[in-house]
Coordinates of C-alpha atoms in Angstrom, one line a residue:
Chain R
X980 CA 0.0 0.0 0.0
X981 CA 2.7 2.4 1.1
X982 CA 4.7 1.8 -2.1
X983 CA 1.8 2.7 -4.3
X984 CA 1.3 5.9 -2.3
X985 CA 4.9 6.8 -2.7
X986 CA 4.5 6.1 -6.4
X987 CA 1.6 8.5 -6.7
X988 CA 3.5 11.1 -4.8
X989 CA 6.5 10.8 -7.0
X990 CA 4.3 11.0 -10.1
X991 CA 2.6 14.2 -9.0
X992 CA 5.9 15.7 -8.1
X993 CA 7.1 15.0 -11.7
X994 CA 3.9 16.4 -13.1
X995 CA 4.4 19.5 -11.1
X996 CA 7.8 19.9 -12.8
X997 CA 5.8 19.9 -16.1
X998 CA 7.0 16.5 -17.1
X999 CA 4.2 15.2 -19.5
X1000 CA 1.9 12.9 -17.6
X1001 CA 2.6 9.9 -19.9
X1002 CA 6.4 10.1 -19.1
X1003 CA 5.8 10.7 -15.4
X1004 CA 3.7 7.5 -15.2
X1005 CA 6.3 5.5 -17.2
X1006 CA 9.2 6.7 -15.1
X1007 CA 7.5 6.0 -11.8
X1008 CA 6.3 2.6 -13.1
X1009 CA 9.7 1.5 -14.2
X1010 CA 11.4 2.6 -11.0
X1011 CA 8.7 1.1 -8.9
X1012 CA 8.8 -2.3 -10.5
X1013 CA 12.7 -2.2 -10.3
X1014 CA 12.5 -1.6 -6.6
X1015 CA 9.7 -4.1 -5.9
X1016 CA 10.8 -6.9 -8.2
X1017 CA 14.1 -6.4 -10.1
X1018 CA 15.7 -4.2 -12.7
X1019 CA 15.5 -6.8 -15.5
X1020 CA 11.8 -7.3 -14.7
X1021 CA 11.2 -3.5 -14.9
X1022 CA 13.0 -3.2 -18.2
X1023 CA 11.3 -6.2 -19.8
X1024 CA 7.9 -4.9 -18.7
X1025 CA 8.6 -1.5 -20.1
X1026 CA 9.9 -2.9 -23.5
X1027 CA 6.8 -5.1 -23.7
X1028 CA 4.4 -2.3 -23.1
X1029 CA 6.2 -0.1 -25.7
X1030 CA 6.0 -2.7 -28.4
X1031 CA 2.5 -3.8 -27.5
X1032 CA 0.9 -0.6 -28.8
X1033 CA 1.6 -1.8 -32.3
X1034 CA -1.1 -4.4 -32.1
X1035 CA -3.9 -5.2 -34.5
X1036 CA -6.7 -4.6 -31.8
X1037 CA -5.4 -1.2 -31.1
X1038 CA -5.6 -0.1 -34.7
X1039 CA -9.2 0.7 -33.9
X1040 CA -7.9 3.9 -32.2
X1041 CA -6.1 5.6 -35.1
X1042 CA -8.9 4.6 -37.5
X1043 CA -11.6 6.1 -35.4
X1044 CA -9.5 9.2 -34.8
X1045 CA -8.9 9.5 -38.6
X1046 CA -12.6 9.0 -39.3
X1047 CA -13.5 11.8 -37.0
X1048 CA -10.9 14.2 -38.5
X1049 CA -12.0 13.3 -42.1
X1050 CA -15.7 13.9 -41.5
X1051 CA -14.8 17.2 -39.7
X1052 CA -13.0 18.3 -42.9
X1053 CA -15.9 17.0 -45.1
X1054 CA -18.0 19.8 -43.6
X1055 CA -21.0 17.6 -42.8
X1056 CA -21.6 19.7 -39.7
X1057 CA -23.2 22.5 -41.8
X1058 CA -25.9 20.2 -43.2
X1059 CA -26.6 18.7 -39.7
X1060 CA -27.1 22.1 -38.3
X1061 CA -29.4 23.2 -41.0
X1062 CA -31.5 20.1 -40.7
X1063 CA -31.9 20.6 -37.0
X1064 CA -32.6 24.3 -37.5
X1065 CA -35.3 23.7 -40.0
X1066 CA -37.3 21.8 -37.4
X1067 CA -36.8 23.7 -34.2
X1068 CA -35.0 26.9 -35.1
X1069 CA -38.2 29.0 -35.1
X1070 CA -38.7 28.3 -31.4
X1071 CA -37.4 30.5 -28.6
X1072 CA -33.9 29.3 -28.0
X1073 CA -34.3 27.2 -31.1
X1074 CA -30.8 27.9 -32.4
X1075 CA -29.3 26.6 -29.2
X1076 CA -31.4 23.5 -29.3
X1077 CA -30.5 23.0 -33.0
X1078 CA -26.8 23.2 -32.0
X1079 CA -27.3 20.5 -29.4
X1080 CA -29.2 18.2 -31.9
X1081 CA -26.5 18.8 -34.5
X1082 CA -23.7 18.1 -32.0
X1083 CA -25.5 14.8 -31.2
X1084 CA -25.7 14.0 -34.9
X1085 CA -22.1 14.8 -35.4
X1086 CA -21.2 12.7 -32.4
X1087 CA -22.7 9.7 -34.2
X1088 CA -20.0 9.9 -36.8
X1089 CA -17.2 11.4 -34.7
X1090 CA -15.7 10.0 -31.5
X1091 CA -14.1 13.1 -30.2
X1092 CA -15.5 15.9 -28.0
X1093 CA -13.0 18.5 -29.0
X1094 CA -13.5 17.9 -32.8
X1095 CA -17.3 18.1 -32.3
X1096 CA -17.1 21.4 -30.3
X1097 CA -14.6 22.9 -32.7
X1098 CA -16.5 22.1 -35.9
X1099 CA -19.9 23.1 -34.4
X1100 CA -18.6 26.5 -33.2
X1101 CA -17.6 27.3 -36.8
X1102 CA -21.1 26.5 -38.0
X1103 CA -23.5 27.4 -35.2
X1104 CA -21.8 30.5 -33.7
X1105 CA -22.2 32.7 -36.8
X1106 CA -25.9 31.8 -36.9
X1107 CA -26.5 32.5 -33.2
X1108 CA -24.7 35.8 -33.6
X1109 CA -27.0 36.7 -36.5
X1110 CA -30.1 36.3 -34.4
X1111 CA -28.7 38.2 -31.5
X1112 CA -28.0 35.3 -29.1
X1113 CA -26.3 36.0 -25.8
X1114 CA -22.6 35.2 -26.5
X1115 CA -22.1 33.5 -23.2
X1116 CA -25.2 31.3 -23.6
X1117 CA -24.3 30.4 -27.2
X1118 CA -20.7 29.5 -26.5
X1119 CA -21.8 27.5 -23.4
X1120 CA -24.3 25.5 -25.5
X1121 CA -21.6 24.6 -28.1
X1122 CA -19.1 23.6 -25.3
X1123 CA -21.7 21.3 -23.7
X1124 CA -23.1 20.0 -26.9
X1125 CA -19.6 19.1 -28.0
X1126 CA -19.2 16.6 -25.1
X1127 CA -21.9 14.5 -26.7
X1128 CA -19.2 13.4 -29.2
X1129 CA -17.7 10.9 -26.8
X1130 CA -20.9 9.5 -25.3
X1131 CA -22.7 8.8 -28.5
X1132 CA -20.8 6.1 -30.4
X1133 CA -18.3 5.9 -31.9
X1134 CA -16.2 7.1 -29.0
X1135 CA -12.4 7.1 -28.7
X1136 CA -12.5 7.2 -24.9
X1137 CA -14.8 4.1 -24.8
X1138 CA -12.4 2.3 -27.1
X1139 CA -9.5 3.0 -24.8
X1140 CA -11.4 2.0 -21.7
X1141 CA -12.5 -1.2 -23.5
X1142 CA -8.9 -2.0 -24.4
X1143 CA -7.6 -1.2 -21.0
X1144 CA -10.2 -3.3 -19.1
X1145 CA -10.7 -6.0 -21.8
X1146 CA -14.4 -5.2 -22.2
X1147 CA -16.3 -5.5 -25.5
X1148 CA -16.1 -2.3 -27.4
X1149 CA -19.3 -3.1 -29.2
X1150 CA -21.2 -3.5 -25.9
X1151 CA -19.7 -0.2 -24.7
X1152 CA -20.8 1.6 -27.8
X1153 CA -24.3 0.2 -27.5
X1154 CA -24.4 1.2 -23.8
X1155 CA -23.7 4.8 -24.8
X1156 CA -26.7 5.2 -27.1
X1157 CA -29.5 5.6 -24.5
X1158 CA -27.5 7.8 -22.1
X1159 CA -26.4 9.8 -25.2
X1160 CA -30.0 10.4 -26.1
X1161 CA -30.9 11.3 -22.5
X1162 CA -27.9 13.7 -22.4
X1163 CA -29.2 15.4 -25.6
X1164 CA -32.7 15.8 -24.1
X1165 CA -31.3 17.1 -20.8
X1166 CA -29.3 19.7 -22.7
X1167 CA -32.3 20.7 -24.8
X1168 CA -34.3 21.0 -21.6
X1169 CA -31.6 23.1 -20.1
X1170 CA -31.5 25.5 -23.1
X1171 CA -35.3 25.7 -23.0
X1172 CA -35.3 26.5 -19.3
X1173 CA -32.6 29.2 -19.7
X1174 CA -34.5 31.0 -22.4
X1175 CA -37.8 30.6 -20.5
X1176 CA -36.2 32.4 -17.5
X1177 CA -34.5 35.0 -19.7
X1178 CA -36.0 35.3 -23.3
X1179 CA -33.3 37.8 -24.3
X1180 CA -30.7 35.0 -24.2
X1181 CA -32.0 33.3 -27.4
X1182 CA -34.5 34.9 -29.7
X1183 CA -36.4 32.7 -32.1
X1184 CA -35.1 32.1 -35.7
X1185 CA -37.1 31.9 -38.9
X1186 CA -39.7 29.2 -39.5
X1187 CA -38.9 26.7 -42.2
X1188 CA -41.8 25.1 -44.2
X1189 CA -42.1 21.4 -44.7
X1190 CA -40.6 21.5 -48.2
X1191 CA -37.6 23.1 -46.7
X1192 CA -37.4 20.6 -43.9
X1193 CA -37.5 17.6 -46.2
X1194 CA -34.9 19.2 -48.4
X1195 CA -32.6 19.8 -45.3
X1196 CA -33.2 16.2 -44.2
X1197 CA -32.3 15.0 -47.6
X1198 CA -28.9 16.7 -47.2
X1199 CA -27.8 14.7 -44.2
X1200 CA -28.1 11.4 -45.9
X1201 CA -24.3 11.1 -45.9
X1202 CA -24.2 11.2 -42.1
X1203 CA -27.0 8.7 -41.8
X1204 CA -25.4 6.3 -44.3
X1205 CA -22.0 6.5 -42.6
X1206 CA -23.6 5.9 -39.2
X1207 CA -25.7 3.0 -40.4
X1208 CA -22.8 1.3 -42.1
X1209 CA -20.4 1.6 -39.2
X1210 CA -22.8 0.9 -36.3
X1211 CA -25.2 -1.3 -38.2
X1212 CA -22.3 -3.3 -39.6
X1213 CA -21.0 -3.8 -36.1
X1214 CA -24.2 -4.8 -34.5
X1215 CA -25.3 -6.8 -37.5
X1216 CA -22.3 -9.0 -36.8
X1217 CA -20.8 -7.9 -40.1
X1218 CA -17.7 -6.2 -38.7
X1219 CA -15.5 -6.2 -35.6
X1220 CA -15.0 -2.7 -34.1
X1221 CA -11.6 -2.5 -35.9
X1222 CA -13.1 -3.3 -39.2
X1223 CA -16.0 -0.9 -38.6
X1224 CA -13.4 1.8 -37.8
X1225 CA -11.5 1.0 -41.1
X1226 CA -14.7 1.2 -43.1
X1227 CA -15.8 4.4 -41.3
X1228 CA -12.4 6.1 -42.0
X1229 CA -12.7 5.0 -45.6
X1230 CA -16.3 6.4 -45.7
X1231 CA -15.1 9.7 -44.2
X1232 CA -12.4 9.8 -46.8
X1233 CA -14.8 9.2 -49.7
X1234 CA -17.2 11.8 -48.5
X1235 CA -14.5 14.4 -48.1
X1236 CA -13.2 13.5 -51.5
X1237 CA -16.6 13.6 -53.2
X1238 CA -17.5 16.9 -51.7
X1239 CA -14.3 18.4 -53.1
X1240 CA -12.9 19.2 -49.7
X1241 CA -9.8 17.0 -50.1
X1242 CA -6.8 18.3 -51.9
X1243 CA -3.6 16.3 -51.5
X1244 CA -2.3 18.9 -49.1
X1245 CA -5.4 18.7 -46.9
X1246 CA -5.3 14.9 -46.9
X1247 CA -1.7 15.0 -45.8
X1248 CA -2.6 17.4 -43.1
X1249 CA -5.5 15.3 -41.8
X1250 CA -3.4 12.1 -41.8
X1251 CA -0.4 13.7 -40.1
X1252 CA -2.7 15.3 -37.5
X1253 CA -4.4 12.0 -36.8
X1254 CA -1.1 10.1 -36.6
X1255 CA 0.2 12.7 -34.1
X1256 CA -3.0 12.4 -32.1
X1257 CA -2.5 8.6 -32.1
X1258 CA 1.1 8.8 -31.0
X1259 CA 0.1 11.2 -28.2
X1260 CA -2.7 8.9 -27.0
X1261 CA -0.5 5.8 -27.2
X1262 CA 2.3 7.5 -25.2
X1263 CA -0.2 8.0 -22.4
X1264 CA -1.4 4.4 -22.9
X1265 CA 2.2 3.1 -22.7
X1266 CA 2.9 5.2 -19.6
X1267 CA -0.3 4.1 -17.9
X1268 CA 0.3 0.4 -18.7
X1269 CA 3.7 0.5 -17.1
X1270 CA 2.3 2.3 -14.1
X1271 CA -0.5 -0.2 -13.9
X1272 CA 2.0 -3.1 -13.8
X1273 CA 3.6 -1.4 -10.9
X1274 CA 0.3 -0.8 -9.1
X1275 CA -0.6 -4.4 -9.6
X1276 CA 2.7 -5.4 -7.8
X1277 CA 1.7 -3.3 -4.8
X1278 CA -1.1 -4.3 -2.4
X1279 CA -3.1 -1.2 -3.1
X1280 CA -5.9 -2.9 -5.2
X1281 CA -6.4 -5.7 -2.6
X1282 CA -6.1 -3.3 0.4
X1283 CA -8.9 -1.2 -1.2
X1284 CA -11.1 -4.2 -1.6
X1285 CA -10.4 -5.4 1.9
X1286 CA -11.2 -1.9 3.2
X1287 CA -14.5 -1.8 1.4
X1288 CA -15.5 -5.4 2.5
X1289 CA -14.4 -4.7 6.1
X1290 CA -16.6 -1.7 6.5
X1291 CA -19.4 -3.3 4.6
X1292 CA -19.9 -0.3 2.3
X1293 CA -22.8 -0.6 0.0
X1294 CA -21.6 -1.0 -3.7
X1295 CA -23.5 2.0 -4.8
X1296 CA -21.8 4.2 -2.2
X1297 CA -18.5 3.0 -3.6
X1298 CA -19.5 4.0 -7.1
X1299 CA -20.7 7.4 -5.8
X1300 CA -17.4 7.9 -4.0
X1301 CA -15.4 6.9 -7.1
X1302 CA -17.4 9.3 -9.2
X1303 CA -17.0 12.1 -6.7
X1304 CA -13.2 11.5 -6.7
X1305 CA -13.2 11.6 -10.5
X1306 CA -15.2 14.7 -10.8
X1307 CA -12.9 16.5 -8.3
X1308 CA -9.7 15.1 -9.9
X1309 CA -11.1 15.8 -13.3
X1310 CA -11.3 19.5 -12.7
X1311 CA -7.5 19.7 -12.4
X1312 CA -6.3 16.8 -14.5
X1313 CA -6.6 15.9 -18.1
X1314 CA -9.4 13.3 -18.2
X1315 CA -7.9 10.5 -20.3
X1316 CA -4.7 10.3 -18.2
X1317 CA -6.8 10.5 -15.0
X1318 CA -8.8 7.5 -16.0
X1319 CA -5.9 5.4 -17.3
X1320 CA -4.1 6.2 -14.1
X1321 CA -6.9 5.2 -11.8
X1322 CA -8.5 2.3 -13.7
X1323 CA -6.0 -0.3 -12.4
X1324 CA -7.0 0.7 -8.9
X1325 CA -10.8 1.1 -9.2
X1326 CA -11.6 -1.4 -11.9
X1327 CA -10.8 -4.5 -9.8
X1328 CA -12.9 -3.0 -7.0
X1329 CA -15.9 -2.6 -9.3
X1330 CA -15.5 -6.2 -10.6
X1331 CA -15.0 -7.4 -7.0
X1332 CA -18.3 -5.7 -5.9
X1333 CA -20.1 -7.5 -8.7
X1334 CA -20.9 -4.2 -10.6
X1335 CA -21.2 -4.1 -14.3
X1336 CA -18.0 -3.0 -16.0
X1337 CA -19.8 -1.7 -19.1
X1338 CA -22.1 0.4 -17.0
X1339 CA -19.0 1.7 -15.1
X1340 CA -17.4 2.5 -18.5
X1341 CA -20.4 4.7 -19.4
X1342 CA -20.3 6.5 -16.0
X1343 CA -16.6 7.2 -16.7
X1344 CA -17.4 8.7 -20.0
X1345 CA -20.0 10.9 -18.4
X1346 CA -17.5 12.0 -15.9
X1347 CA -15.0 12.8 -18.7
X1348 CA -17.7 14.9 -20.2
X1349 CA -18.2 16.8 -17.0
X1350 CA -14.4 17.3 -16.7
X1351 CA -14.3 18.7 -20.3
X1352 CA -16.6 21.6 -19.4
X1353 CA -15.8 22.2 -15.7
X1354 CA -13.4 24.9 -14.5
X1355 CA -10.5 25.4 -14.2
X1356 CA -9.3 22.9 -16.8
X1357 CA -11.9 22.1 -19.4
X1358 CA -10.6 21.2 -22.8
X1359 CA -13.8 22.1 -24.7
X1360 CA -13.9 25.5 -23.1
X1361 CA -10.3 26.2 -24.1
X1362 CA -10.9 25.0 -27.7
X1363 CA -14.0 27.2 -28.1
X1364 CA -12.3 30.2 -26.5
X1365 CA -9.4 29.9 -29.0
X1366 CA -11.9 29.8 -31.9
X1367 CA -14.0 32.7 -30.5
X1368 CA -11.5 35.3 -29.4
X1369 CA -14.2 37.9 -28.7
X1370 CA -15.9 35.7 -26.0
X1371 CA -13.9 35.8 -22.8
X1372 CA -13.3 32.4 -21.2
X1373 CA -15.0 33.5 -18.0
X1374 CA -18.2 34.2 -19.9
X1375 CA -18.1 30.7 -21.5
X1376 CA -17.7 29.2 -18.0
X1377 CA -20.8 31.2 -17.0
X1378 CA -22.7 30.0 -20.1
X1379 CA -21.8 26.4 -19.5
X1380 CA -22.9 26.2 -15.9
X1381 CA -26.6 25.3 -16.4
X1382 CA -25.4 22.5 -18.7
X1383 CA -22.9 21.3 -16.1
X1384 CA -25.9 21.0 -13.7
X1385 CA -27.7 18.9 -16.3
X1386 CA -24.6 16.6 -16.6
X1387 CA -24.5 16.0 -12.8
X1388 CA -28.3 15.2 -12.8
X1389 CA -27.8 12.8 -15.7
X1390 CA -24.8 11.1 -13.9
X1391 CA -27.0 10.7 -10.8
X1392 CA -29.7 9.2 -12.9
X1393 CA -27.4 6.7 -14.6
X1394 CA -25.9 5.7 -11.3
X1395 CA -29.3 5.2 -9.7
X1396 CA -30.7 3.2 -12.6
X1397 CA -28.0 1.0 -14.3
X1398 CA -30.7 -0.5 -16.5
X1399 CA -30.9 2.7 -18.5
X1400 CA -27.4 2.1 -19.7
X1401 CA -27.5 -1.7 -19.9
X1402 CA -30.8 -2.1 -21.6
X1403 CA -29.6 -1.8 -25.2
X1404 CA -26.4 -4.0 -24.9
X1405 CA -28.6 -6.7 -23.3
X1406 CA -31.3 -6.3 -26.0
X1407 CA -28.5 -6.7 -28.6
X1408 CA -27.2 -9.7 -26.8
X1409 CA -23.7 -8.2 -26.4
Chain P
X1351 CA 14.3 21.1 -39.5
X1352 CA 11.2 22.0 -41.5
X1353 CA 12.1 19.5 -44.3
X1354 CA 12.7 16.9 -41.6
X1355 CA 9.3 17.5 -40.0
X1356 CA 7.6 17.2 -43.4
X1357 CA 9.4 14.0 -44.1
X1358 CA 8.3 12.5 -40.8
X1359 CA 4.8 13.8 -41.3
X1360 CA 4.6 12.2 -44.7
X1361 CA 5.9 8.9 -43.4
X1362 CA 3.4 8.7 -40.6
X1363 CA 0.6 9.8 -43.0
X1364 CA 1.5 7.1 -45.4
X1365 CA 1.5 4.4 -42.7
X1366 CA -1.9 5.5 -41.5
X1367 CA -3.4 5.8 -45.0
X1368 CA -2.1 2.3 -45.8
X1369 CA -3.7 1.0 -42.6
X1370 CA -7.1 2.5 -43.6
X1371 CA -6.9 1.1 -47.2
X1372 CA -5.7 -2.3 -45.9
X1373 CA -8.5 -2.6 -43.3
X1374 CA -11.1 -1.5 -45.8
X1375 CA -9.8 -3.8 -48.6
X1376 CA -9.6 -6.7 -46.2
X1377 CA -13.3 -6.2 -45.0
X1378 CA -14.6 -5.8 -48.6
X1379 CA -12.5 -8.8 -49.7
X1380 CA -13.8 -11.0 -46.9
X1381 CA -17.4 -10.0 -46.9
X1382 CA -18.0 -9.4 -50.6
X1383 CA -15.6 -11.5 -52.5
X1384 CA -15.1 -14.1 -49.8
X1385 CA -11.3 -13.8 -50.1
X1386 CA -9.2 -12.2 -47.4
X1387 CA -5.9 -10.5 -47.8
X1388 CA -3.1 -12.8 -46.7
X1389 CA -1.4 -11.5 -43.6
X1390 CA -3.6 -8.4 -43.3
X1391 CA -3.4 -8.6 -39.5
X1392 CA 0.4 -8.5 -39.5
X1393 CA 0.5 -5.8 -42.2
X1394 CA -1.8 -3.7 -40.0
X1395 CA 0.6 -4.1 -37.1
X1396 CA 3.5 -2.9 -39.2
X1397 CA 1.4 0.1 -40.2
X1398 CA 0.6 0.7 -36.6
X1399 CA 4.3 0.6 -35.8
X1400 CA 5.0 3.2 -38.5
X1401 CA 2.1 5.5 -37.6
X1402 CA 3.0 5.6 -33.9
X1403 CA 6.7 5.7 -33.9
X1404 CA 7.2 8.0 -36.9
X1405 CA 4.7 10.5 -35.4
X1406 CA 6.3 10.4 -31.9
X1407 CA 9.2 12.8 -32.6
X1408 CA 6.6 15.3 -34.1
X1409 CA 4.5 15.2 -31.0
X1410 CA 7.5 15.8 -28.8
X1411 CA 8.8 18.6 -31.0
X1412 CA 5.4 20.3 -31.1
X1413 CA 5.0 19.9 -27.3
X1414 CA 1.7 18.2 -27.8
X1415 CA 2.0 15.8 -24.9
X1416 CA -0.5 16.3 -22.1
X1417 CA 1.0 18.2 -19.2
X1418 CA -0.3 19.3 -15.9
X1419 CA -0.3 23.1 -16.2
X1420 CA -2.6 24.2 -13.4
X1421 CA 0.4 25.7 -11.6
X1422 CA 1.4 27.9 -14.5
X1423 CA -0.6 31.0 -13.4
X1424 CA 1.1 31.1 -10.0
X1425 CA 4.6 30.2 -10.9
X1426 CA 6.9 33.0 -12.0
X1427 CA 7.8 33.0 -15.8
X1428 CA 11.5 32.5 -15.1
X1429 CA 10.8 29.3 -13.1
X1430 CA 8.5 28.1 -15.9
X1431 CA 11.3 28.4 -18.4
X1432 CA 13.5 26.3 -16.2
X1433 CA 10.7 23.8 -15.9
X1434 CA 10.7 23.5 -19.7
X1435 CA 14.4 22.8 -19.7
X1436 CA 14.3 20.2 -16.8
X1437 CA 11.3 18.4 -18.0
X1438 CA 12.6 18.0 -21.5
X1439 CA 15.9 16.8 -20.3
X1440 CA 14.1 14.3 -18.2
X1441 CA 12.0 13.1 -21.1
X1442 CA 15.0 12.9 -23.4
X1443 CA 16.8 10.6 -20.9
X1444 CA 13.7 8.5 -20.4
X1445 CA 13.0 8.0 -24.1
X1446 CA 16.7 7.3 -24.7
X1447 CA 16.3 4.5 -22.2
X1448 CA 13.3 3.3 -24.1
X1449 CA 15.2 3.4 -27.3
X1450 CA 18.0 1.3 -25.8
X1451 CA 15.5 -1.2 -24.4
X1452 CA 13.8 -1.6 -27.8
X1453 CA 17.1 -1.8 -29.6
X1454 CA 18.1 -4.6 -27.3
X1455 CA 14.9 -6.4 -28.0
X1456 CA 15.4 -6.0 -31.7
X1457 CA 18.9 -7.6 -31.5
X1458 CA 17.4 -10.6 -29.8
X1459 CA 14.7 -10.8 -32.4
X1460 CA 17.4 -10.6 -35.1
X1461 CA 19.4 -13.5 -33.5
X1462 CA 16.2 -15.6 -33.3
X1463 CA 15.4 -14.7 -36.9
X1464 CA 11.7 -14.0 -36.0
X1465 CA 9.3 -13.4 -38.8
X1466 CA 5.6 -12.7 -39.0
X1467 CA 3.4 -15.7 -39.0
X1468 CA 1.9 -15.6 -42.5
X1469 CA 4.1 -13.5 -44.8
X1470 CA 7.4 -14.5 -43.2
X1471 CA 8.4 -10.8 -43.0
X1472 CA 11.5 -10.5 -40.7
X1473 CA 10.4 -8.4 -37.7
X1474 CA 13.9 -7.4 -36.5
X1475 CA 14.4 -4.5 -38.9
X1476 CA 11.0 -3.0 -38.0
X1477 CA 11.7 -3.2 -34.3
X1478 CA 15.1 -1.7 -34.9
X1479 CA 13.5 1.1 -36.8
X1480 CA 11.1 1.8 -33.9
X1481 CA 14.2 2.0 -31.6
X1482 CA 15.7 4.5 -34.1
X1483 CA 12.5 6.6 -34.0
X1484 CA 12.6 6.6 -30.2
X1485 CA 16.2 7.8 -30.4
X1486 CA 15.0 10.6 -32.7
X1487 CA 12.3 11.4 -30.2
X1488 CA 14.9 11.6 -27.4
X1489 CA 16.9 14.0 -29.6
X1490 CA 13.8 16.1 -30.2
X1491 CA 13.3 16.5 -26.4
X1492 CA 17.0 17.4 -26.1
X1493 CA 16.6 20.0 -28.9
X1494 CA 13.5 21.5 -27.2
X1495 CA 15.4 21.6 -23.9
X1496 CA 18.4 23.2 -25.5
X1497 CA 16.2 25.9 -27.2
X1498 CA 14.5 26.6 -23.8
X1499 CA 17.9 26.8 -22.2
X1500 CA 19.2 29.3 -24.7
X1501 CA 16.1 31.4 -24.3
X1502 CA 16.6 31.3 -20.5
X1503 CA 20.2 32.4 -20.8
X1504 CA 19.2 35.2 -23.1
X1505 CA 16.4 36.3 -20.7
X1506 CA 18.4 36.0 -17.5
X1507 CA 20.7 38.8 -16.5
X1508 CA 24.1 37.5 -15.3
X1509 CA 23.9 34.5 -17.7
X1510 CA 27.5 33.5 -17.0
X1511 CA 26.6 32.1 -13.5
X1512 CA 23.7 29.9 -14.8
X1513 CA 25.9 28.6 -17.5
X1514 CA 28.5 27.0 -15.2

């Protein structure tokens, strides 16, 4: 137990020195294993973890990252926004609600929150400005809506959680669908409630007639086809997740190509960007795996289980406690590293208590969503504030607060009723 | 340096693009034509190796690794500059160690004459190449550390003392 605590302390000290989190984890892991076992054991474990990232199963990560980056360049976000707008844009706060619906739609073909928020701010912000929306409310809506990207499948975070804990990626994706829909409805409800209290926040847009609506729907066929092929193929038993990701990336490539958005230069840019993103993610994965090996040599996971059994804590209380720890840690730490760092400790506990690992995975994704829009470190907020220089960060924080409340409510709902999450994977027999 | 970055970028991009085409062709081949590509799994793994390890120096050079920067607003700028030097030296040494480990593994693989299961591609050279890319990554961290150090010396009055 004490070794693990020393390990964590050393890691936080390195992090405070601005050593990247991935390298801090790797260094502490190697030294820890060397001290507890032997130097050759530490070296061999490190070398194995480094080489293990070049595996077939893990190729699902770069392929989904690439798919997301390609569909972002294909510019499908504009059509999604227009389709949502044509149905609900004429209502009070309708543009904000359209933004949320479009974010959810984009999340269905893109597995990244940051990409979703960034692409939507380019499309939705000019429209909301045109109709005189409150800037803080508009930016907050986009920041919150963007987080739907990782809950609605495909989702890069779910893939990484699935690999780390050896859970079915297909089941995780299916488990994200209903909570994703609930998240979207909660966000729409939040937007509705905000404008009900203060109508000046979001004036109504123009009404679209049915001919216009059908035309707008007609324009999003690309998104629907891509989603159907990738997800349908996976659940129809046609593809494995890796194959689905490859087909999805190819689909994104073809769309971008057919829409004339892909010059050779742009393609090279997208590919390099995706490769760098992959290398960055996998560096964290290598560091976290080495660190996890070290933690598994310590008695921390068993001590924690013994502690929980000794005091006869109700499993639900444990989950609530873990979620609370995550939400607090998540305000200060980058979410992916936080999860990879703590999964080796918490995951065995969850399994030990007989809780469902798929359900826990979805809770973790919801917590990551909260972390992405909660102060002081929220990636989505930073991305949007860099794209909208005239909206001060503090005002985005203010705008996102009601949505953060909706997130916490949703998390409580999902903790209280695991069947909401687990219904679809069970129905699909995953 | 720019040409070097472009070269690495193109290499990583080519590996990733091949991986996409390969996975897609394999799926279509298997589901539609009932014929899979021989060794598609091991070829994908080689593409993965290329994508990750060729892109790694670029990530380090661009400083894209996730860091904990919550302390930045309260730390004085001069201290932060030194943090950049120290942390990059640390990373450089650590990655150098990784390169050495992987190089050692490659040598053993060479001796055993390991090949991939289906296509009989010798894996030694690829693992050695990964070790080389880790070495390049370590050099990149050293370069970033050196540049930060030079900026520090330029920004610090009485630079001679800090140089010793």
